[in-house]
Amino acid sequence: MILYVLRRLGAGLVLALLISVITFWLLSFSFDDVAASLLGAGATAAEVEARMESLGMDRPVLVQYADWLTHAVRGDLGTSYFTSEPVRAAVMDRLGVTLSVVVTALLITAVVSVALGVTAATRGGGADKLAQGISLVGYLVPSLLLAIALVYAFAIKLSWLPATGYTPFTENPVKWATSIVIPVAALMIAGIATLTAQVRGAMIDELRKDYVRTLRTRGLSPRRIVLRHVLRNAAGPALTVLSLEFLTMLGGSLVIENVFALPGFGSFAFNASQQGDIPVIMGVMLLAVLMVIVVNLAVDLLNGWLNPKVRVR
C-alpha cells in the first residue's frame, strides 16, 4: 500500500511540475503587456523596458522559472504585482471561502445522488422515474440559469436569502449558511444529474450479477446485500465521477464567485488572469493542481480499499 501511495503521489508531482512549466511558458509571452499594464496607458517603451528589468522579466524564461520554482518549493510564492500582497497568504485567505462552498456542494451532491441512485435501482417504478427525471432536469437546466431563478425567487421576491456577499462561519454560522445556499445549489445541480445516473447504472449492473443471486439463495436480506456488497462494488466508478465533479465545481467557482460577489479563490484567480498578475496566477495554478492531486489520491486510496485489485495495477 505504501508503494502504491508513493507511486500515485510521484505521478501527481510530475504532473504539477509539467503544468507549472507550461503555464509559466505561456505567461512569458505577455511579460511586456504586464509591465505596460502596471505603468498605465501613457508609459513609454523605455519605461516598460525598465519596469520589466526591475521585475526580472528581462532574464531568460528558463532562469525566471527556475527562480520561481526554487522559491515555491520553500513556500514562497512571491508578491502580487498589483496589490503587493504576499501571494501565499492572499490565496490561503480566499481558499476557505471557495472550499466552504465547493465541499458543501460536493457532500450534498454525493448524499443526494447515492440515495436517489440506490433507490431507483433497487425499487424501480416511480422511484426510478423520479431519479431519471431529476437527472434529466440537471442535464438540461444550465447552472447559471438556475442560480438566477433562485436569486429572483428567494432573494428578490421572498427576501429569505442574500443575493450576494459572504459571511464567514466563525462570524455568524446562520448567516454563513444563508450566504452559500444559492451558490451551492448552482454548483451541485449538474453534479447530482451526472452522479445519480452513474450510481443508478452501476447498481443495476451489479444487481444482475451472479454473486447477488448466490447471496439471495443464502438468505441474506436485500438491505444487507445492497449495502454490504452491491453498493461497495458499484462505488468505484461513482467515486471517479465524484472526483471529476470536484474539479468541475472548482472550475465553476470562477463564475459563481463573481456572480455572487464571494471573496474566494475563484474570483481572485479570475481578477488575476484579467490583470496578468503572474505571481498570483502561478500561485493559484499550483494550489489548484495540488488540490486536484490530493483529491485524486484520496479517491485512488478509497478505490484501492474497496477493490484490492486496483492496488496491483
PDB file of C-alpha atoms in Angstrom:
ATOM      1  CA  MET A   1       0.000   0.000   0.000  1.00  0.00           C
ATOM      2  CA  ILE A   2       2.880   2.373   0.787  1.00  0.00           C
ATOM      3  CA  LEU A   3       4.416   1.784  -2.666  1.00  0.00           C
ATOM      4  CA  TYR A   4       1.006   2.330  -4.229  1.00  0.00           C
ATOM      5  CA  VAL A   5       0.630   5.689  -2.447  1.00  0.00           C
ATOM      6  CA  LEU A   6       4.186   6.774  -3.311  1.00  0.00           C
ATOM      7  CA  ARG A   7       3.664   5.837  -6.970  1.00  0.00           C
ATOM      8  CA  ARG A   8       0.452   7.847  -7.198  1.00  0.00           C
ATOM      9  CA  LEU A   9       1.986  10.769  -5.292  1.00  0.00           C
ATOM     10  CA  GLY A  10       5.055  10.794  -7.557  1.00  0.00           C
ATOM     11  CA  ALA A  11       2.893  10.815 -10.674  1.00  0.00           C
ATOM     12  CA  GLY A  12       0.908  13.726  -9.245  1.00  0.00           C
ATOM     13  CA  LEU A  13       4.018  15.778  -8.501  1.00  0.00           C
ATOM     14  CA  VAL A  14       5.374  15.181 -12.016  1.00  0.00           C
ATOM     15  CA  LEU A  15       2.034  16.375 -13.387  1.00  0.00           C
ATOM     16  CA  ALA A  16       2.198  19.501 -11.195  1.00  0.00           C
ATOM     17  CA  LEU A  17       5.713  20.231 -12.450  1.00  0.00           C
ATOM     18  CA  LEU A  18       4.696  19.863 -16.105  1.00  0.00           C
ATOM     19  CA  ILE A  19       1.641  22.093 -15.693  1.00  0.00           C
ATOM     20  CA  SER A  20       3.717  24.768 -13.928  1.00  0.00           C
ATOM     21  CA  VAL A  21       6.300  24.716 -16.769  1.00  0.00           C
ATOM     22  CA  ILE A  22       3.620  25.052 -19.457  1.00  0.00           C
ATOM     23  CA  THR A  23       1.771  27.792 -17.557  1.00  0.00           C
ATOM     24  CA  PHE A  24       4.912  29.837 -16.970  1.00  0.00           C
ATOM     25  CA  TRP A  25       5.979  29.435 -20.604  1.00  0.00           C
ATOM     26  CA  LEU A  26       2.575  30.633 -21.840  1.00  0.00           C
ATOM     27  CA  LEU A  27       2.649  33.599 -19.438  1.00  0.00           C
ATOM     28  CA  SER A  28       6.105  34.580 -20.719  1.00  0.00           C
ATOM     29  CA  PHE A  29       4.504  35.804 -23.963  1.00  0.00           C
ATOM     30  CA  SER A  30       2.691  38.552 -22.009  1.00  0.00           C
ATOM     31  CA  PHE A  31       5.619  39.925 -19.935  1.00  0.00           C
ATOM     32  CA  ASP A  32       5.751  43.258 -21.810  1.00  0.00           C
ATOM     33  CA  ASP A  33       1.949  43.667 -21.618  1.00  0.00           C
ATOM     34  CA  VAL A  34       2.034  43.102 -17.853  1.00  0.00           C
ATOM     35  CA  ALA A  35       4.774  45.715 -17.390  1.00  0.00           C
ATOM     36  CA  ALA A  36       2.830  48.194 -19.537  1.00  0.00           C
ATOM     37  CA  SER A  37      -0.345  47.493 -17.550  1.00  0.00           C
ATOM     38  CA  LEU A  38       1.486  48.205 -14.297  1.00  0.00           C
ATOM     39  CA  LEU A  39       2.729  51.569 -15.604  1.00  0.00           C
ATOM     40  CA  GLY A  40      -0.523  52.708 -17.192  1.00  0.00           C
ATOM     41  CA  ALA A  41      -1.611  53.765 -20.670  1.00  0.00           C
ATOM     42  CA  GLY A  42       0.892  56.629 -21.053  1.00  0.00           C
ATOM     43  CA  ALA A  43       4.061  54.568 -20.422  1.00  0.00           C
ATOM     44  CA  THR A  44       6.851  54.836 -22.967  1.00  0.00           C
ATOM     45  CA  ALA A  45       8.737  51.877 -24.401  1.00  0.00           C
ATOM     46  CA  ALA A  46      11.780  52.794 -22.323  1.00  0.00           C
ATOM     47  CA  GLU A  47       9.707  52.869 -19.127  1.00  0.00           C
ATOM     48  CA  VAL A  48       8.165  49.492 -19.958  1.00  0.00           C
ATOM     49  CA  GLU A  49      11.608  48.039 -20.587  1.00  0.00           C
ATOM     50  CA  ALA A  50      12.898  49.459 -17.293  1.00  0.00           C
ATOM     51  CA  ARG A  51       9.911  48.027 -15.439  1.00  0.00           C
ATOM     52  CA  MET A  52      10.475  44.597 -16.951  1.00  0.00           C
ATOM     53  CA  GLU A  53      14.104  44.775 -15.874  1.00  0.00           C
ATOM     54  CA  SER A  54      13.131  45.728 -12.308  1.00  0.00           C
ATOM     55  CA  LEU A  55      10.815  42.693 -12.161  1.00  0.00           C
ATOM     56  CA  GLY A  56      13.464  40.391 -13.603  1.00  0.00           C
ATOM     57  CA  MET A  57      11.462  39.787 -16.780  1.00  0.00           C
ATOM     58  CA  ASP A  58      14.453  40.575 -18.971  1.00  0.00           C
ATOM     59  CA  ARG A  59      16.141  37.337 -17.895  1.00  0.00           C
ATOM     60  CA  PRO A  60      15.776  34.088 -19.886  1.00  0.00           C
ATOM     61  CA  VAL A  61      12.418  32.408 -19.259  1.00  0.00           C
ATOM     62  CA  LEU A  62      14.080  29.234 -18.003  1.00  0.00           C
ATOM     63  CA  VAL A  63      16.057  31.210 -15.402  1.00  0.00           C
ATOM     64  CA  GLN A  64      12.901  33.007 -14.264  1.00  0.00           C
ATOM     65  CA  TYR A  65      11.017  29.701 -13.960  1.00  0.00           C
ATOM     66  CA  ALA A  66      13.860  28.095 -12.004  1.00  0.00           C
ATOM     67  CA  ASP A  67      13.846  31.101  -9.660  1.00  0.00           C
ATOM     68  CA  TRP A  68      10.067  30.825  -9.167  1.00  0.00           C
ATOM     69  CA  LEU A  69      10.235  27.061  -8.614  1.00  0.00           C
ATOM     70  CA  THR A  70      13.069  27.367  -6.091  1.00  0.00           C
ATOM     71  CA  HIS A  71      11.067  29.849  -4.035  1.00  0.00           C
ATOM     72  CA  ALA A  72       7.805  27.879  -4.460  1.00  0.00           C
ATOM     73  CA  VAL A  73       9.406  24.724  -3.055  1.00  0.00           C
ATOM     74  CA  ARG A  74      10.286  26.762   0.041  1.00  0.00           C
ATOM     75  CA  GLY A  75       6.690  28.005   0.328  1.00  0.00           C
ATOM     76  CA  ASP A  76       7.389  31.475  -1.077  1.00  0.00           C
ATOM     77  CA  LEU A  77       5.003  32.192  -3.984  1.00  0.00           C
ATOM     78  CA  GLY A  78       6.130  35.772  -4.433  1.00  0.00           C
ATOM     79  CA  THR A  79       4.219  39.066  -4.206  1.00  0.00           C
ATOM     80  CA  SER A  80       1.284  40.313  -6.276  1.00  0.00           C
ATOM     81  CA  TYR A  81       2.362  42.860  -8.880  1.00  0.00           C
ATOM     82  CA  PHE A  82      -0.838  44.858  -8.429  1.00  0.00           C
ATOM     83  CA  THR A  83      -1.703  44.643  -4.703  1.00  0.00           C
ATOM     84  CA  SER A  84       1.743  43.943  -3.200  1.00  0.00           C
ATOM     85  CA  GLU A  85       0.165  41.161  -1.097  1.00  0.00           C
ATOM     86  CA  PRO A  86       2.195  38.002  -0.420  1.00  0.00           C
ATOM     87  CA  VAL A  87       0.618  35.508  -2.809  1.00  0.00           C
ATOM     88  CA  ARG A  88       0.574  32.557  -0.419  1.00  0.00           C
ATOM     89  CA  ALA A  89      -1.245  34.488   2.299  1.00  0.00           C
ATOM     90  CA  ALA A  90      -3.662  36.058  -0.189  1.00  0.00           C
ATOM     91  CA  VAL A  91      -4.542  32.700  -1.742  1.00  0.00           C
ATOM     92  CA  MET A  92      -4.953  30.933   1.598  1.00  0.00           C
ATOM     93  CA  ASP A  93      -7.189  33.740   2.906  1.00  0.00           C
ATOM     94  CA  ARG A  94      -9.571  33.202  -0.017  1.00  0.00           C
ATOM     95  CA  LEU A  95      -9.352  29.424  -0.209  1.00  0.00           C
ATOM     96  CA  GLY A  96     -11.597  28.953   2.836  1.00  0.00           C
ATOM     97  CA  VAL A  97     -14.472  30.736   1.102  1.00  0.00           C
ATOM     98  CA  THR A  98     -14.183  28.569  -2.008  1.00  0.00           C
ATOM     99  CA  LEU A  99     -13.804  25.293  -0.129  1.00  0.00           C
ATOM    100  CA  SER A 100     -16.773  26.065   2.112  1.00  0.00           C
ATOM    101  CA  VAL A 101     -18.958  26.359  -0.999  1.00  0.00           C
ATOM    102  CA  VAL A 102     -17.408  23.578  -3.102  1.00  0.00           C
ATOM    103  CA  VAL A 103     -17.079  20.986  -0.325  1.00  0.00           C
ATOM    104  CA  THR A 104     -20.643  21.651   0.882  1.00  0.00           C
ATOM    105  CA  ALA A 105     -21.922  21.271  -2.690  1.00  0.00           C
ATOM    106  CA  LEU A 106     -19.874  18.087  -3.154  1.00  0.00           C
ATOM    107  CA  LEU A 107     -21.102  16.459   0.075  1.00  0.00           C
ATOM    108  CA  ILE A 108     -24.759  17.238  -0.669  1.00  0.00           C
ATOM    109  CA  THR A 109     -24.281  16.003  -4.244  1.00  0.00           C
ATOM    110  CA  ALA A 110     -22.810  12.707  -3.003  1.00  0.00           C
ATOM    111  CA  VAL A 111     -25.524  12.075  -0.391  1.00  0.00           C
ATOM    112  CA  VAL A 112     -28.460  13.001  -2.653  1.00  0.00           C
ATOM    113  CA  SER A 113     -27.072  11.139  -5.690  1.00  0.00           C
ATOM    114  CA  VAL A 114     -26.328   7.915  -3.810  1.00  0.00           C
ATOM    115  CA  ALA A 115     -29.772   7.995  -2.164  1.00  0.00           C
ATOM    116  CA  LEU A 116     -31.538   8.614  -5.478  1.00  0.00           C
ATOM    117  CA  GLY A 117     -29.404   6.173  -7.472  1.00  0.00           C
ATOM    118  CA  VAL A 118     -29.703   3.310  -4.980  1.00  0.00           C
ATOM    119  CA  THR A 119     -33.451   3.844  -4.519  1.00  0.00           C
ATOM    120  CA  ALA A 120     -34.038   3.981  -8.269  1.00  0.00           C
ATOM    121  CA  ALA A 121     -32.019   0.810  -8.924  1.00  0.00           C
ATOM    122  CA  THR A 122     -33.476  -1.259  -6.082  1.00  0.00           C
ATOM    123  CA  ARG A 123     -37.132  -0.175  -6.132  1.00  0.00           C
ATOM    124  CA  GLY A 124     -37.694   0.797  -9.762  1.00  0.00           C
ATOM    125  CA  GLY A 125     -41.153   2.088 -10.734  1.00  0.00           C
ATOM    126  CA  GLY A 126     -41.962   5.603  -9.565  1.00  0.00           C
ATOM    127  CA  ALA A 127     -38.676   5.995  -7.682  1.00  0.00           C
ATOM    128  CA  ASP A 128     -36.729   5.176 -10.844  1.00  0.00           C
ATOM    129  CA  LYS A 129     -38.767   7.634 -12.925  1.00  0.00           C
ATOM    130  CA  LEU A 130     -38.252  10.341 -10.278  1.00  0.00           C
ATOM    131  CA  ALA A 131     -34.465   9.794 -10.284  1.00  0.00           C
ATOM    132  CA  GLN A 132     -34.328   9.835 -14.070  1.00  0.00           C
ATOM    133  CA  GLY A 133     -36.483  12.994 -14.152  1.00  0.00           C
ATOM    134  CA  ILE A 134     -34.166  14.773 -11.710  1.00  0.00           C
ATOM    135  CA  SER A 135     -31.147  13.717 -13.766  1.00  0.00           C
ATOM    136  CA  LEU A 136     -32.802  14.981 -16.944  1.00  0.00           C
ATOM    137  CA  VAL A 137     -33.567  18.366 -15.361  1.00  0.00           C
ATOM    138  CA  GLY A 138     -29.981  18.598 -14.120  1.00  0.00           C
ATOM    139  CA  TYR A 139     -28.642  17.934 -17.600  1.00  0.00           C
ATOM    140  CA  LEU A 140     -30.997  20.361 -19.341  1.00  0.00           C
ATOM    141  CA  VAL A 141     -31.024  23.348 -16.964  1.00  0.00           C
ATOM    142  CA  PRO A 142     -27.809  25.420 -17.055  1.00  0.00           C
ATOM    143  CA  SER A 143     -26.414  26.046 -13.569  1.00  0.00           C
ATOM    144  CA  LEU A 144     -26.205  29.792 -14.078  1.00  0.00           C
ATOM    145  CA  LEU A 145     -29.838  29.967 -15.195  1.00  0.00           C
ATOM    146  CA  LEU A 146     -30.876  28.045 -12.096  1.00  0.00           C
ATOM    147  CA  ALA A 147     -28.854  30.437  -9.939  1.00  0.00           C
ATOM    148  CA  ILE A 148     -30.597  33.444 -11.477  1.00  0.00           C
ATOM    149  CA  ALA A 149     -34.005  31.820 -10.910  1.00  0.00           C
ATOM    150  CA  LEU A 150     -33.132  31.101  -7.264  1.00  0.00           C
ATOM    151  CA  VAL A 151     -31.917  34.662  -6.722  1.00  0.00           C
ATOM    152  CA  TYR A 152     -35.144  36.019  -8.203  1.00  0.00           C
ATOM    153  CA  ALA A 153     -37.346  33.710  -6.121  1.00  0.00           C
ATOM    154  CA  PHE A 154     -35.576  33.576  -2.744  1.00  0.00           C
ATOM    155  CA  ALA A 155     -33.576  36.815  -2.640  1.00  0.00           C
ATOM    156  CA  ILE A 156     -35.667  39.342  -4.571  1.00  0.00           C
ATOM    157  CA  LYS A 157     -39.252  38.107  -4.206  1.00  0.00           C
ATOM    158  CA  LEU A 158     -39.206  36.382  -0.807  1.00  0.00           C
ATOM    159  CA  SER A 159     -36.152  38.116   0.733  1.00  0.00           C
ATOM    160  CA  TRP A 160     -35.218  34.870   2.509  1.00  0.00           C
ATOM    161  CA  LEU A 161     -31.638  34.728   1.274  1.00  0.00           C
ATOM    162  CA  PRO A 162     -29.000  37.330   0.396  1.00  0.00           C
ATOM    163  CA  ALA A 163     -28.452  37.806  -3.342  1.00  0.00           C
ATOM    164  CA  THR A 164     -24.714  38.459  -2.977  1.00  0.00           C
ATOM    165  CA  GLY A 165     -21.983  38.592  -0.328  1.00  0.00           C
ATOM    166  CA  TYR A 166     -20.399  36.159   2.119  1.00  0.00           C
ATOM    167  CA  THR A 167     -20.361  35.893   5.915  1.00  0.00           C
ATOM    168  CA  PRO A 168     -17.540  33.799   7.487  1.00  0.00           C
ATOM    169  CA  PHE A 169     -18.699  30.786   9.529  1.00  0.00           C
ATOM    170  CA  THR A 170     -16.704  31.979  12.534  1.00  0.00           C
ATOM    171  CA  GLU A 171     -18.533  35.295  12.475  1.00  0.00           C
ATOM    172  CA  ASN A 172     -22.118  34.031  12.200  1.00  0.00           C
ATOM    173  CA  PRO A 173     -22.888  30.364  11.286  1.00  0.00           C
ATOM    174  CA  VAL A 174     -26.516  31.109  10.348  1.00  0.00           C
ATOM    175  CA  LYS A 175     -25.615  33.976   8.028  1.00  0.00           C
ATOM    176  CA  TRP A 176     -22.792  31.850   6.594  1.00  0.00           C
ATOM    177  CA  ALA A 177     -25.279  29.112   5.740  1.00  0.00           C
ATOM    178  CA  THR A 178     -27.736  31.510   4.118  1.00  0.00           C
ATOM    179  CA  SER A 179     -24.962  33.218   2.141  1.00  0.00           C
ATOM    180  CA  ILE A 180     -23.890  29.990   0.431  1.00  0.00           C
ATOM    181  CA  VAL A 181     -27.279  28.336  -0.199  1.00  0.00           C
ATOM    182  CA  ILE A 182     -27.776  29.687  -3.730  1.00  0.00           C
ATOM    183  CA  PRO A 183     -24.124  29.303  -4.864  1.00  0.00           C
ATOM    184  CA  VAL A 184     -24.129  25.704  -3.561  1.00  0.00           C
ATOM    185  CA  ALA A 185     -27.405  24.947  -5.369  1.00  0.00           C
ATOM    186  CA  ALA A 186     -25.997  26.401  -8.582  1.00  0.00           C
ATOM    187  CA  LEU A 187     -22.856  24.265  -8.331  1.00  0.00           C
ATOM    188  CA  MET A 188     -24.455  20.937  -7.443  1.00  0.00           C
ATOM    189  CA  ILE A 189     -27.414  20.633  -9.840  1.00  0.00           C
ATOM    190  CA  ALA A 190     -25.362  19.272 -12.747  1.00  0.00           C
ATOM    191  CA  GLY A 191     -23.336  17.059 -10.395  1.00  0.00           C
ATOM    192  CA  ILE A 192     -26.476  15.411  -8.992  1.00  0.00           C
ATOM    193  CA  ALA A 193     -27.666  14.649 -12.521  1.00  0.00           C
ATOM    194  CA  THR A 194     -24.379  13.023 -13.529  1.00  0.00           C
ATOM    195  CA  LEU A 195     -23.705  11.131 -10.313  1.00  0.00           C
ATOM    196  CA  THR A 196     -27.269   9.862  -9.889  1.00  0.00           C
ATOM    197  CA  ALA A 197     -27.192   8.397 -13.391  1.00  0.00           C
ATOM    198  CA  GLN A 198     -23.796   6.795 -12.664  1.00  0.00           C
ATOM    199  CA  VAL A 199     -24.878   5.268  -9.334  1.00  0.00           C
ATOM    200  CA  ARG A 200     -28.172   4.012 -10.783  1.00  0.00           C
ATOM    201  CA  GLY A 201     -26.479   2.380 -13.786  1.00  0.00           C
ATOM    202  CA  ALA A 202     -23.698   0.801 -11.738  1.00  0.00           C
ATOM    203  CA  MET A 203     -26.165  -0.546  -9.153  1.00  0.00           C
ATOM    204  CA  ILE A 204     -28.383  -2.089 -11.843  1.00  0.00           C
ATOM    205  CA  ASP A 205     -25.351  -3.770 -13.437  1.00  0.00           C
ATOM    206  CA  GLU A 206     -24.230  -5.206 -10.092  1.00  0.00           C
ATOM    207  CA  LEU A 207     -27.725  -6.390  -9.129  1.00  0.00           C
ATOM    208  CA  ARG A 208     -27.810  -8.525 -12.305  1.00  0.00           C
ATOM    209  CA  LYS A 209     -24.593 -10.397 -11.476  1.00  0.00           C
ATOM    210  CA  ASP A 210     -24.429 -13.995 -10.319  1.00  0.00           C
ATOM    211  CA  TYR A 211     -22.990 -13.289  -6.871  1.00  0.00           C
ATOM    212  CA  VAL A 212     -26.136 -11.327  -5.969  1.00  0.00           C
ATOM    213  CA  ARG A 213     -28.323 -14.337  -6.813  1.00  0.00           C
ATOM    214  CA  THR A 214     -25.983 -16.512  -4.750  1.00  0.00           C
ATOM    215  CA  LEU A 215     -26.267 -14.186  -1.771  1.00  0.00           C
ATOM    216  CA  ARG A 216     -30.051 -14.231  -2.070  1.00  0.00           C
ATOM    217  CA  THR A 217     -30.153 -18.024  -2.052  1.00  0.00           C
ATOM    218  CA  ARG A 218     -28.095 -17.978   1.143  1.00  0.00           C
ATOM    219  CA  GLY A 219     -30.877 -15.997   2.804  1.00  0.00           C
ATOM    220  CA  LEU A 220     -29.179 -12.618   3.178  1.00  0.00           C
ATOM    221  CA  SER A 221     -31.611  -9.734   3.473  1.00  0.00           C
ATOM    222  CA  PRO A 222     -31.964  -7.385   0.463  1.00  0.00           C
ATOM    223  CA  ARG A 223     -30.766  -4.453   2.601  1.00  0.00           C
ATOM    224  CA  ARG A 224     -27.601  -6.302   3.615  1.00  0.00           C
ATOM    225  CA  ILE A 225     -26.876  -7.394   0.042  1.00  0.00           C
ATOM    226  CA  VAL A 226     -27.241  -3.839  -1.251  1.00  0.00           C
ATOM    227  CA  LEU A 227     -25.352  -2.028   1.498  1.00  0.00           C
ATOM    228  CA  ARG A 228     -22.521  -4.529   2.147  1.00  0.00           C
ATOM    229  CA  HIS A 229     -21.898  -5.963  -1.305  1.00  0.00           C
ATOM    230  CA  VAL A 230     -23.607  -4.271  -4.266  1.00  0.00           C
ATOM    231  CA  LEU A 231     -23.020  -0.662  -3.224  1.00  0.00           C
ATOM    232  CA  ARG A 232     -19.386  -1.376  -2.410  1.00  0.00           C
ATOM    233  CA  ASN A 233     -18.743  -2.905  -5.831  1.00  0.00           C
ATOM    234  CA  ALA A 234     -20.597  -0.085  -7.589  1.00  0.00           C
ATOM    235  CA  ALA A 235     -18.790   2.645  -5.658  1.00  0.00           C
ATOM    236  CA  GLY A 236     -15.560   2.678  -7.708  1.00  0.00           C
ATOM    237  CA  PRO A 237     -16.890   4.357 -10.884  1.00  0.00           C
ATOM    238  CA  ALA A 238     -19.081   6.655  -8.769  1.00  0.00           C
ATOM    239  CA  LEU A 239     -16.034   7.853  -6.813  1.00  0.00           C
ATOM    240  CA  THR A 240     -14.243   8.641 -10.064  1.00  0.00           C
ATOM    241  CA  VAL A 241     -17.235  10.679 -11.233  1.00  0.00           C
ATOM    242  CA  LEU A 242     -17.352  12.426  -7.853  1.00  0.00           C
ATOM    243  CA  SER A 243     -13.683  13.444  -8.144  1.00  0.00           C
ATOM    244  CA  LEU A 244     -14.387  14.829 -11.628  1.00  0.00           C
ATOM    245  CA  GLU A 245     -17.343  16.732 -10.173  1.00  0.00           C
ATOM    246  CA  PHE A 246     -14.975  18.292  -7.629  1.00  0.00           C
ATOM    247  CA  LEU A 247     -12.829  19.592 -10.483  1.00  0.00           C
ATOM    248  CA  THR A 248     -15.923  20.838 -12.319  1.00  0.00           C
ATOM    249  CA  MET A 249     -17.179  22.631  -9.211  1.00  0.00           C
ATOM    250  CA  LEU A 250     -13.746  24.144  -8.588  1.00  0.00           C
ATOM    251  CA  GLY A 251     -13.766  25.487 -12.138  1.00  0.00           C
ATOM    252  CA  GLY A 252     -17.381  26.610 -11.784  1.00  0.00           C
ATOM    253  CA  SER A 253     -16.438  28.637  -8.718  1.00  0.00           C
ATOM    254  CA  LEU A 254     -14.639  31.039 -11.092  1.00  0.00           C
ATOM    255  CA  VAL A 255     -18.025  32.106 -12.439  1.00  0.00           C
ATOM    256  CA  ILE A 256     -20.203  31.562  -9.371  1.00  0.00           C
ATOM    257  CA  GLU A 257     -17.985  33.643  -7.065  1.00  0.00           C
ATOM    258  CA  ASN A 258     -18.003  36.551  -9.492  1.00  0.00           C
ATOM    259  CA  VAL A 259     -21.783  36.357  -9.942  1.00  0.00           C
ATOM    260  CA  PHE A 260     -22.476  36.275  -6.180  1.00  0.00           C
ATOM    261  CA  ALA A 261     -19.599  38.559  -5.131  1.00  0.00           C
ATOM    262  CA  LEU A 262     -17.944  35.885  -2.990  1.00  0.00           C
ATOM    263  CA  PRO A 263     -14.372  36.821  -1.991  1.00  0.00           C
ATOM    264  CA  GLY A 264     -12.997  33.394  -2.813  1.00  0.00           C
ATOM    265  CA  PHE A 265     -10.252  31.608  -4.660  1.00  0.00           C
ATOM    266  CA  GLY A 266     -12.135  31.621  -7.978  1.00  0.00           C
ATOM    267  CA  SER A 267     -12.858  35.358  -8.159  1.00  0.00           C
ATOM    268  CA  PHE A 268      -9.261  36.048  -7.036  1.00  0.00           C
ATOM    269  CA  ALA A 269      -7.931  33.871  -9.875  1.00  0.00           C
ATOM    270  CA  PHE A 270     -10.332  35.465 -12.367  1.00  0.00           C
ATOM    271  CA  ASN A 271      -9.197  39.002 -11.484  1.00  0.00           C
ATOM    272  CA  ALA A 272      -5.521  37.987 -11.557  1.00  0.00           C
ATOM    273  CA  SER A 273      -5.884  36.453 -15.018  1.00  0.00           C
ATOM    274  CA  GLN A 274      -7.540  39.612 -16.323  1.00  0.00           C
ATOM    275  CA  GLN A 275      -4.740  41.810 -14.923  1.00  0.00           C
ATOM    276  CA  GLY A 276      -1.919  39.476 -15.886  1.00  0.00           C
ATOM    277  CA  ASP A 277      -0.737  39.243 -12.270  1.00  0.00           C
ATOM    278  CA  ILE A 278       1.812  36.497 -12.957  1.00  0.00           C
ATOM    279  CA  PRO A 279       2.825  35.618  -9.348  1.00  0.00           C
ATOM    280  CA  VAL A 280      -0.852  35.258  -8.383  1.00  0.00           C
ATOM    281  CA  ILE A 281      -1.680  33.200 -11.487  1.00  0.00           C
ATOM    282  CA  MET A 282       1.223  30.832 -10.786  1.00  0.00           C
ATOM    283  CA  GLY A 283       0.283  30.561  -7.102  1.00  0.00           C
ATOM    284  CA  VAL A 284      -3.369  29.862  -7.871  1.00  0.00           C
ATOM    285  CA  MET A 285      -2.400  27.324 -10.530  1.00  0.00           C
ATOM    286  CA  LEU A 286      -0.040  25.499  -8.162  1.00  0.00           C
ATOM    287  CA  LEU A 287      -2.554  25.317  -5.343  1.00  0.00           C
ATOM    288  CA  ALA A 288      -5.338  24.178  -7.680  1.00  0.00           C
ATOM    289  CA  VAL A 289      -3.143  21.404  -9.096  1.00  0.00           C
ATOM    290  CA  LEU A 290      -2.131  20.293  -5.598  1.00  0.00           C
ATOM    291  CA  MET A 291      -5.790  20.127  -4.568  1.00  0.00           C
ATOM    292  CA  VAL A 292      -6.559  18.006  -7.622  1.00  0.00           C
ATOM    293  CA  ILE A 293      -3.660  15.679  -6.739  1.00  0.00           C
ATOM    294  CA  VAL A 294      -4.869  15.306  -3.159  1.00  0.00           C
ATOM    295  CA  VAL A 295      -8.459  14.577  -4.227  1.00  0.00           C
ATOM    296  CA  ASN A 296      -7.383  12.066  -6.882  1.00  0.00           C
ATOM    297  CA  LEU A 297      -5.072  10.369  -4.398  1.00  0.00           C
ATOM    298  CA  ALA A 298      -7.879  10.159  -1.841  1.00  0.00           C
ATOM    299  CA  VAL A 299     -10.183   8.632  -4.479  1.00  0.00           C
ATOM    300  CA  ASP A 300      -7.491   6.164  -5.569  1.00  0.00           C
ATOM    301  CA  LEU A 301      -6.897   5.104  -1.972  1.00  0.00           C
ATOM    302  CA  LEU A 302     -10.603   4.682  -1.379  1.00  0.00           C
ATOM    303  CA  ASN A 303     -10.910   2.697  -4.593  1.00  0.00           C
ATOM    304  CA  GLY A 304      -7.936   0.577  -3.540  1.00  0.00           C
ATOM    305  CA  TRP A 305      -9.584  -0.103  -0.200  1.00  0.00           C
ATOM    306  CA  LEU A 306     -12.886  -1.030  -1.866  1.00  0.00           C
ATOM    307  CA  ASN A 307     -11.228  -3.108  -4.595  1.00  0.00           C
ATOM    308  CA  PRO A 308      -7.769  -4.567  -3.734  1.00  0.00           C
ATOM    309  CA  LYS A 309      -7.221  -5.463  -7.435  1.00  0.00           C
ATOM    310  CA  VAL A 310      -6.741  -1.736  -8.170  1.00  0.00           C
ATOM    311  CA  ARG A 311      -3.610  -1.606  -5.999  1.00  0.00           C
ATOM    312  CA  VAL A 312      -1.691  -4.116  -8.073  1.00  0.00           C
ATOM    313  CA  ARG A 313      -2.115  -2.343 -11.444  1.00  0.00           C
TER     314      ARG A 313
END
